[in-house]
PDB file of C-alpha atoms in Angstrom:
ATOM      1  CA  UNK E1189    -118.846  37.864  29.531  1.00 64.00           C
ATOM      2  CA  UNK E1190    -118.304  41.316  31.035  1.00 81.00           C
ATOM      3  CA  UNK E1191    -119.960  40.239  34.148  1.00 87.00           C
ATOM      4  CA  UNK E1192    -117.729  37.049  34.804  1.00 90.00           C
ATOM      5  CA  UNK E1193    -114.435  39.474  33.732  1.00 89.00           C
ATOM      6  CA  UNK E1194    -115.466  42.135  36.591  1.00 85.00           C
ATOM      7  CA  UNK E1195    -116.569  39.178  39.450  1.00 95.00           C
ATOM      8  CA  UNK E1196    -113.520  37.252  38.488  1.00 94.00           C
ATOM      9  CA  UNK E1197    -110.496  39.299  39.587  1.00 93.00           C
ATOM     10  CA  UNK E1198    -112.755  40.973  42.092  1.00 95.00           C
ATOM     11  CA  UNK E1199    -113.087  37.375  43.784  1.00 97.00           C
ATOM     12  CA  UNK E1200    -109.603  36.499  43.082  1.00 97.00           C
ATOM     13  CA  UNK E1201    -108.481  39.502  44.805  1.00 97.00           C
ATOM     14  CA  UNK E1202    -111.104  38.701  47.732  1.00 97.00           C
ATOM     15  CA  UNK E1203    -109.516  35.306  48.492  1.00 98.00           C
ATOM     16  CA  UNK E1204    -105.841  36.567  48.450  1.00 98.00           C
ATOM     17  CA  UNK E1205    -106.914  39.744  50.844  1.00 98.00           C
ATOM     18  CA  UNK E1206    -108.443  36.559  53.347  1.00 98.00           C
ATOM     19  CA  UNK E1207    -105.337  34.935  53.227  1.00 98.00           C
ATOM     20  CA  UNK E1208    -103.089  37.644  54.234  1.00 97.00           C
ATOM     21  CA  UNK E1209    -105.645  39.123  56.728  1.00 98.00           C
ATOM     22  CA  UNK E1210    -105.202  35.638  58.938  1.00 97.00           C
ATOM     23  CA  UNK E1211    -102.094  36.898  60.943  1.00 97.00           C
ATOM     24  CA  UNK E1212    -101.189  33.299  60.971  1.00 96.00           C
ATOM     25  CA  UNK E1213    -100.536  32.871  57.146  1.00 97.00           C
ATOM     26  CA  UNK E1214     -98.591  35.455  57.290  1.00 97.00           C
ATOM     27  CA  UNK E1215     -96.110  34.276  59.964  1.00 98.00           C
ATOM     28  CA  UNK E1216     -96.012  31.117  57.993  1.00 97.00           C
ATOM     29  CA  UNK E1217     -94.649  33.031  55.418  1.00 97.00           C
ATOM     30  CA  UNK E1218     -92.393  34.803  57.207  1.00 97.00           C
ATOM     31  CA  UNK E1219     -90.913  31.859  58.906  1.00 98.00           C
ATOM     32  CA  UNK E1220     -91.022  29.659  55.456  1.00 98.00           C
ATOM     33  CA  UNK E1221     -88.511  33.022  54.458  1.00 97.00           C
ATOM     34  CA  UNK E1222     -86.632  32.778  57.485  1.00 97.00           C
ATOM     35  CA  UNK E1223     -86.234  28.528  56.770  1.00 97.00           C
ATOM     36  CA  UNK E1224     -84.835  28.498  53.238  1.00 97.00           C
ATOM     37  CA  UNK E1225     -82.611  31.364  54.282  1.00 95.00           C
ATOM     38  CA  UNK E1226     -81.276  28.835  56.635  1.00 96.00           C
ATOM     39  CA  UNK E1227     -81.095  25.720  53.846  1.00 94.00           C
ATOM     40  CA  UNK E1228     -78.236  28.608  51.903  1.00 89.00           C
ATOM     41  CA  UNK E1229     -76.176  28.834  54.949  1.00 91.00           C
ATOM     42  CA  UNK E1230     -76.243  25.059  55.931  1.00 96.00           C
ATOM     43  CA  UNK E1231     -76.141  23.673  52.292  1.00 95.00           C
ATOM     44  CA  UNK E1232     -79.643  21.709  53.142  1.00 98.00           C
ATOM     45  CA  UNK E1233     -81.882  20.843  49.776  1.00 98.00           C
ATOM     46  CA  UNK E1234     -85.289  21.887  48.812  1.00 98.00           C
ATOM     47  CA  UNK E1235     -87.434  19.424  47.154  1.00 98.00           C
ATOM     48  CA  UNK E1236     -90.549  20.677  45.686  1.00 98.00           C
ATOM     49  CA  UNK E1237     -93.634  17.905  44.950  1.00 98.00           C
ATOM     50  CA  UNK E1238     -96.702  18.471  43.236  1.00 98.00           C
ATOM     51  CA  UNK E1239     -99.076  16.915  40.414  1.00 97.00           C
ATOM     52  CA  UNK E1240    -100.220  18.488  37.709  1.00 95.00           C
ATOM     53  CA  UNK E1241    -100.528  22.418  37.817  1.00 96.00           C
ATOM     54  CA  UNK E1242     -99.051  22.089  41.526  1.00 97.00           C
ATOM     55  CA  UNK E1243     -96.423  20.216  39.583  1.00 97.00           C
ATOM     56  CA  UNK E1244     -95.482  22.774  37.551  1.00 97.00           C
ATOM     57  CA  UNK E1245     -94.986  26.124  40.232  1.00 97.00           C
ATOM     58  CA  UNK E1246     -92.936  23.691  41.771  1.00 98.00           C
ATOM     59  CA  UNK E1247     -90.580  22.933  38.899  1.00 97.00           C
ATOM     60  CA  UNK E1248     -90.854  26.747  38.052  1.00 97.00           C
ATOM     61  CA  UNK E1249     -89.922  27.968  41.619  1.00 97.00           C
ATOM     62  CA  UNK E1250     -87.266  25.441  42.181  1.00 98.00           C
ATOM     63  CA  UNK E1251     -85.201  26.866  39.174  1.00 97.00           C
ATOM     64  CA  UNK E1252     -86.073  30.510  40.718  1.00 95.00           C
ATOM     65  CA  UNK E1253     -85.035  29.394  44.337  1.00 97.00           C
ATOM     66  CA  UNK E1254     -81.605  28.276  43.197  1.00 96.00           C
ATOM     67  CA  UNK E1255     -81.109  30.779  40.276  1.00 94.00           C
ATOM     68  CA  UNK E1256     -82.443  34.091  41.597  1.00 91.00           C
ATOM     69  CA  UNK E1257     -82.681  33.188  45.754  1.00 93.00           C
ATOM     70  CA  UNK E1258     -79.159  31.128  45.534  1.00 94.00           C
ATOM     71  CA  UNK E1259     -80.686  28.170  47.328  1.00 97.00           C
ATOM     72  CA  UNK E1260     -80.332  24.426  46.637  1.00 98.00           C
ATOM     73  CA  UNK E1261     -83.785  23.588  45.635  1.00 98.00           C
ATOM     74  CA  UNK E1262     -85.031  20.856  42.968  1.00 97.00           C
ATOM     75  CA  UNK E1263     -88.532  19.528  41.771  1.00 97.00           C
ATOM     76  CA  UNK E1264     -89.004  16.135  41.588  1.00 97.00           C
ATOM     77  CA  UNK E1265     -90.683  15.937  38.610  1.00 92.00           C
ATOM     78  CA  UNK E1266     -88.616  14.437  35.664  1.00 85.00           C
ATOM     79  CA  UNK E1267     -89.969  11.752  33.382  1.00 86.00           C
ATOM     80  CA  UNK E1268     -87.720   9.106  34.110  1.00 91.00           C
ATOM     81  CA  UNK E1269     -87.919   9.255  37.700  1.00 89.00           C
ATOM     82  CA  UNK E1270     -91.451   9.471  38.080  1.00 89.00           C
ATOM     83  CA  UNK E1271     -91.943   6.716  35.383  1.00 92.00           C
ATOM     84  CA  UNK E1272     -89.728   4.590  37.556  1.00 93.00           C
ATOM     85  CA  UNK E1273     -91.098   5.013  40.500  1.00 92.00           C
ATOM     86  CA  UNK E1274     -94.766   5.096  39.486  1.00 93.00           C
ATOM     87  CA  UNK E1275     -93.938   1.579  37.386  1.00 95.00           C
ATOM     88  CA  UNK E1276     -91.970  -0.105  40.618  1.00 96.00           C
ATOM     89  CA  UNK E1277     -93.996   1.029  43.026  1.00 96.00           C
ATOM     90  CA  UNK E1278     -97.098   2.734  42.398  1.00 96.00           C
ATOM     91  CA  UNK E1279     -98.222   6.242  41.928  1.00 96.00           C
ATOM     92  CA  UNK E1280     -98.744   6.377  44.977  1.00 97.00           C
ATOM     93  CA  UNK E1281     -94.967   6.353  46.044  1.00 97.00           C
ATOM     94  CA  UNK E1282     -93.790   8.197  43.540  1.00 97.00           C
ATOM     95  CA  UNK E1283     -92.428  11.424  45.217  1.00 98.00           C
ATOM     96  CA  UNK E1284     -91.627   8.701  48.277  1.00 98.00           C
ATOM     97  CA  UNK E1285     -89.448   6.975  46.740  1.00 97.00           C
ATOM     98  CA  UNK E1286     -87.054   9.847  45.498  1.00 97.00           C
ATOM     99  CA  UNK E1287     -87.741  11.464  49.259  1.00 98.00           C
ATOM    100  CA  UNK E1288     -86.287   8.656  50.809  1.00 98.00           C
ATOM    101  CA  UNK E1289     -83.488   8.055  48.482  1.00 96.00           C
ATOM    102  CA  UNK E1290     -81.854  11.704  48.736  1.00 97.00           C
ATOM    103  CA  UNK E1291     -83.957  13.348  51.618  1.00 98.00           C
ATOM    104  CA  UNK E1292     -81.965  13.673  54.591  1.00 98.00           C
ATOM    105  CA  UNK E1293     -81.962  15.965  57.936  1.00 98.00           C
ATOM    106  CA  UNK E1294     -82.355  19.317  58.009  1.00 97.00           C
ATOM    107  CA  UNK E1295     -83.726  19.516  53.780  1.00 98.00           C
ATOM    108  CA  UNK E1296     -86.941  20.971  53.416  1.00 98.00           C
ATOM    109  CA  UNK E1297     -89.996  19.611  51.420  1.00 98.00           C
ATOM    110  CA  UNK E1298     -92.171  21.757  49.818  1.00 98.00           C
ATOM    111  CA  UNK E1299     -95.848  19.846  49.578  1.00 98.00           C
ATOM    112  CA  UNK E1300     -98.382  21.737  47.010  1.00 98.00           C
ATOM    113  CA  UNK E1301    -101.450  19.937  46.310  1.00 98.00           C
ATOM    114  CA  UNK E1302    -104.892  21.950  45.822  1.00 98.00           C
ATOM    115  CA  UNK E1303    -106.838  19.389  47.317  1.00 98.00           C
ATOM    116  CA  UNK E1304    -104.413  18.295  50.281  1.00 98.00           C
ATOM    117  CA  UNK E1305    -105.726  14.727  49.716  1.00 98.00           C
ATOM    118  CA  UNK E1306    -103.440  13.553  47.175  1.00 98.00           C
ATOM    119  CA  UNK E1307    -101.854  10.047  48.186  1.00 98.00           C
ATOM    120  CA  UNK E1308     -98.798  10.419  46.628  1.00 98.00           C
ATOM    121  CA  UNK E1309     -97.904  13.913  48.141  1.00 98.00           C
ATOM    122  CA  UNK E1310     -98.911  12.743  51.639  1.00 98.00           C
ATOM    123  CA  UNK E1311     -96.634   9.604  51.049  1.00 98.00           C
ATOM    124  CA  UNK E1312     -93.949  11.658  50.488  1.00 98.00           C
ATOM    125  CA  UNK E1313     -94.608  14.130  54.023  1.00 98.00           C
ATOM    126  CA  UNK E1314     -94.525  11.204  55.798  1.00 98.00           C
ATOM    127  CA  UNK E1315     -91.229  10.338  53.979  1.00 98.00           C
ATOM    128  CA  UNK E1316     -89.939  13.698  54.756  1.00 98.00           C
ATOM    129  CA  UNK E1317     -90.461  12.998  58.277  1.00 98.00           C
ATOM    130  CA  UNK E1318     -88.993   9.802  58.613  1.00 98.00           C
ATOM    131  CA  UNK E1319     -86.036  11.352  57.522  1.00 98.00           C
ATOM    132  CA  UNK E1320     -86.103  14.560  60.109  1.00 98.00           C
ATOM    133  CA  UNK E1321     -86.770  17.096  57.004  1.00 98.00           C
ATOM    134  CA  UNK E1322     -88.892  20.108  57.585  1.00 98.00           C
ATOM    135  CA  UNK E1323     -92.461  20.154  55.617  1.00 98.00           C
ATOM    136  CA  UNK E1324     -93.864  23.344  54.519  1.00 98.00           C
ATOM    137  CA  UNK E1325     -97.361  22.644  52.723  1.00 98.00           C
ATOM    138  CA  UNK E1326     -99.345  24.592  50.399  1.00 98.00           C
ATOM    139  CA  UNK E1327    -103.100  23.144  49.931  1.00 98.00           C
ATOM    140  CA  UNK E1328    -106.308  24.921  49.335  1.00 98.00           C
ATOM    141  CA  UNK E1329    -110.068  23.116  49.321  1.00 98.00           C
ATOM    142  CA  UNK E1330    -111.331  21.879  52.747  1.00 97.00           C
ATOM    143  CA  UNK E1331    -109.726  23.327  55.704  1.00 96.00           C
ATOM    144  CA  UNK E1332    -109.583  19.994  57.171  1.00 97.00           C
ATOM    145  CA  UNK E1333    -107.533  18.449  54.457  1.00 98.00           C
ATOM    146  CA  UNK E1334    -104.906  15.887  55.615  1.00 98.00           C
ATOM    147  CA  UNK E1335    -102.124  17.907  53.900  1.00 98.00           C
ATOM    148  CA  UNK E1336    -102.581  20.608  56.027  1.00 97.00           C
ATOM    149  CA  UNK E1337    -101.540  18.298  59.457  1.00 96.00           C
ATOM    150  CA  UNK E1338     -98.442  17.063  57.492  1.00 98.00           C
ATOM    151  CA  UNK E1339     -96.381  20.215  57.994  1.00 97.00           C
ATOM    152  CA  UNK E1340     -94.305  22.017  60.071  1.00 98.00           C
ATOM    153  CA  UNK E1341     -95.633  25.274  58.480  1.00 98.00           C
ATOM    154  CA  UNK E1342     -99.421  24.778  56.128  1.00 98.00           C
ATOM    155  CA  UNK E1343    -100.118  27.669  53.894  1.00 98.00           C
ATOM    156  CA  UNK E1344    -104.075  27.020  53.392  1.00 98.00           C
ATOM    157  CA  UNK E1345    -106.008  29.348  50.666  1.00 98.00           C
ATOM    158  CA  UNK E1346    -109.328  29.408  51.410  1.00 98.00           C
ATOM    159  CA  UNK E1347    -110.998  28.428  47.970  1.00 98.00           C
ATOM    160  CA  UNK E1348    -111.843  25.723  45.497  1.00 97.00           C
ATOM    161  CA  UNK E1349    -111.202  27.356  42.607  1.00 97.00           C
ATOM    162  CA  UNK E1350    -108.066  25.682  41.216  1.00 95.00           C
ATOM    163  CA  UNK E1351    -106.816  28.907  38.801  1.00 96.00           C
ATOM    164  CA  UNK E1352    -107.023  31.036  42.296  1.00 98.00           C
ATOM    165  CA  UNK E1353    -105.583  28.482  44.319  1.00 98.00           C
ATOM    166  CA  UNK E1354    -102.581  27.701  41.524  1.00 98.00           C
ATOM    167  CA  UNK E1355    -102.178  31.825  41.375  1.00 97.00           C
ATOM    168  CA  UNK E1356    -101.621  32.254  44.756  1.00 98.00           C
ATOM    169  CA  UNK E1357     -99.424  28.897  44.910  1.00 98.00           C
ATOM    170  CA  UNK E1358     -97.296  30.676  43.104  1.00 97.00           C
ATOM    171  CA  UNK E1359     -97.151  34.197  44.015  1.00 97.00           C
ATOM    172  CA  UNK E1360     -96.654  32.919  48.159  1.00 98.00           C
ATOM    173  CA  UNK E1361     -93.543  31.161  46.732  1.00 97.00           C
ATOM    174  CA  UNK E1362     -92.563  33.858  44.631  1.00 96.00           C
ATOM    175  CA  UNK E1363     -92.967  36.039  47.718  1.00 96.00           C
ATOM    176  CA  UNK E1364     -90.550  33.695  49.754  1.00 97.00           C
ATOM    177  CA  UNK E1365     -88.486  34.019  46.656  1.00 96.00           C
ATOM    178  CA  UNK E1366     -88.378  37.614  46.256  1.00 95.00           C
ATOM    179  CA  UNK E1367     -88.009  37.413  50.361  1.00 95.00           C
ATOM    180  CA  UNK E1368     -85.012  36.165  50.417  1.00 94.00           C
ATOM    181  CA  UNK E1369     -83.683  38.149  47.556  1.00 92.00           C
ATOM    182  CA  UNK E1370     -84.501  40.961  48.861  1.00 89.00           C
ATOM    183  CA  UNK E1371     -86.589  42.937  45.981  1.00 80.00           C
ATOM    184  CA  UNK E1372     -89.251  41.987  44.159  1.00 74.00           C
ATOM    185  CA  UNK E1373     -87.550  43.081  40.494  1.00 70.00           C
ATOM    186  CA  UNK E1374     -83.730  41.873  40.281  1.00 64.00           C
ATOM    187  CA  UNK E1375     -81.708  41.442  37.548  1.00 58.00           C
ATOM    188  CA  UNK E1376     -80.665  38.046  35.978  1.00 53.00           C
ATOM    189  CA  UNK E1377     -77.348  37.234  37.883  1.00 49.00           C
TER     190      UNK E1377
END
């Protein structure tokens, strides 16, 4: 057990060093910053997509986005909508459907899928297109995955180990977050 606790966050911290040693990730990041800073000034929305564990940061970060970053940002994630759309039209369309219903030009979509192969989460870059929105991804897995040639900016974590890839998810957003804050601890407002 000791063994796996020292390689562990050892490797964890291996894979988030490659990440921000590729100067493009962290231009990506900068310019995702520089983006939602943008959405607060021209009143554009943030929708956040994701299944499962993806599904979650992007619940959590949409409340921190618009309560801590003062940006218009929502996850589309409630039962009742994804029920819906999954029942009407197919899992598949799921965060489509709601893309196409409120998306319009200039929002941003925020695409976070491990595996960049999920269906549904392509559907809804494609959606997100259709209706001029910008795309930043988030995907991990194969560096060839599709999600990564849906966006305008792909945030790729070199790994297939879903807790690292979920971790660092999460802290790039939170980064973005803090980013546009300004400080990484804040008080509640």
């Amino acid at each position: 057990m000791s063994k796996f606790l020292d390689t562990y966050f050892i490797d964890f911290k291996s894979v988030l060093d490659d990440f921000l040693k590729n100067e493009q990730n962290v231009a990506f990041l900068n310019e995702a910053v520089l983006i939602l800073e943008e959405t607060r000034k021209s009143k554009k929305m943030i929708y956040l997509v994701g299944n499962g564990g993806s599904s979650a940061i992007a619940e959590h970060m949409a409340i921190d986005l618009t309560k801590n970053a003062g940006l218009r940002a929502i996850a589309i994630s409630g039962s009742p909508m994804l029920t819906t759309f999954a029942n009407d039209f197919g899992y598949e369309k799921v965060f489509q459907k709601p893309i196409e219903s409120f998306g319009n030009e200039g929002d941003i979509l925020i695409a976070i899928s491990s595996s960049g192969a999920s269906v549904n989460i392509l559907n809804a870059c494609e959606a997100a297109r259709r209706q001029k929105m910008k795309i930043i991804t988030f995907s991990a897995f194969k560096k060839d995955n599709p999600l990564r040639q849906k966006g305008d900016l792909n945030l790729w974590v070199d790994s297939k180990a879903f807790g690292y890839v979920e971790l660092i998810h999460n802290l790039l957003i939170h980064y973005i977050n803090d980013s546009i804050i300004g400080a990484a601890e804040y008080m509640i407002r």
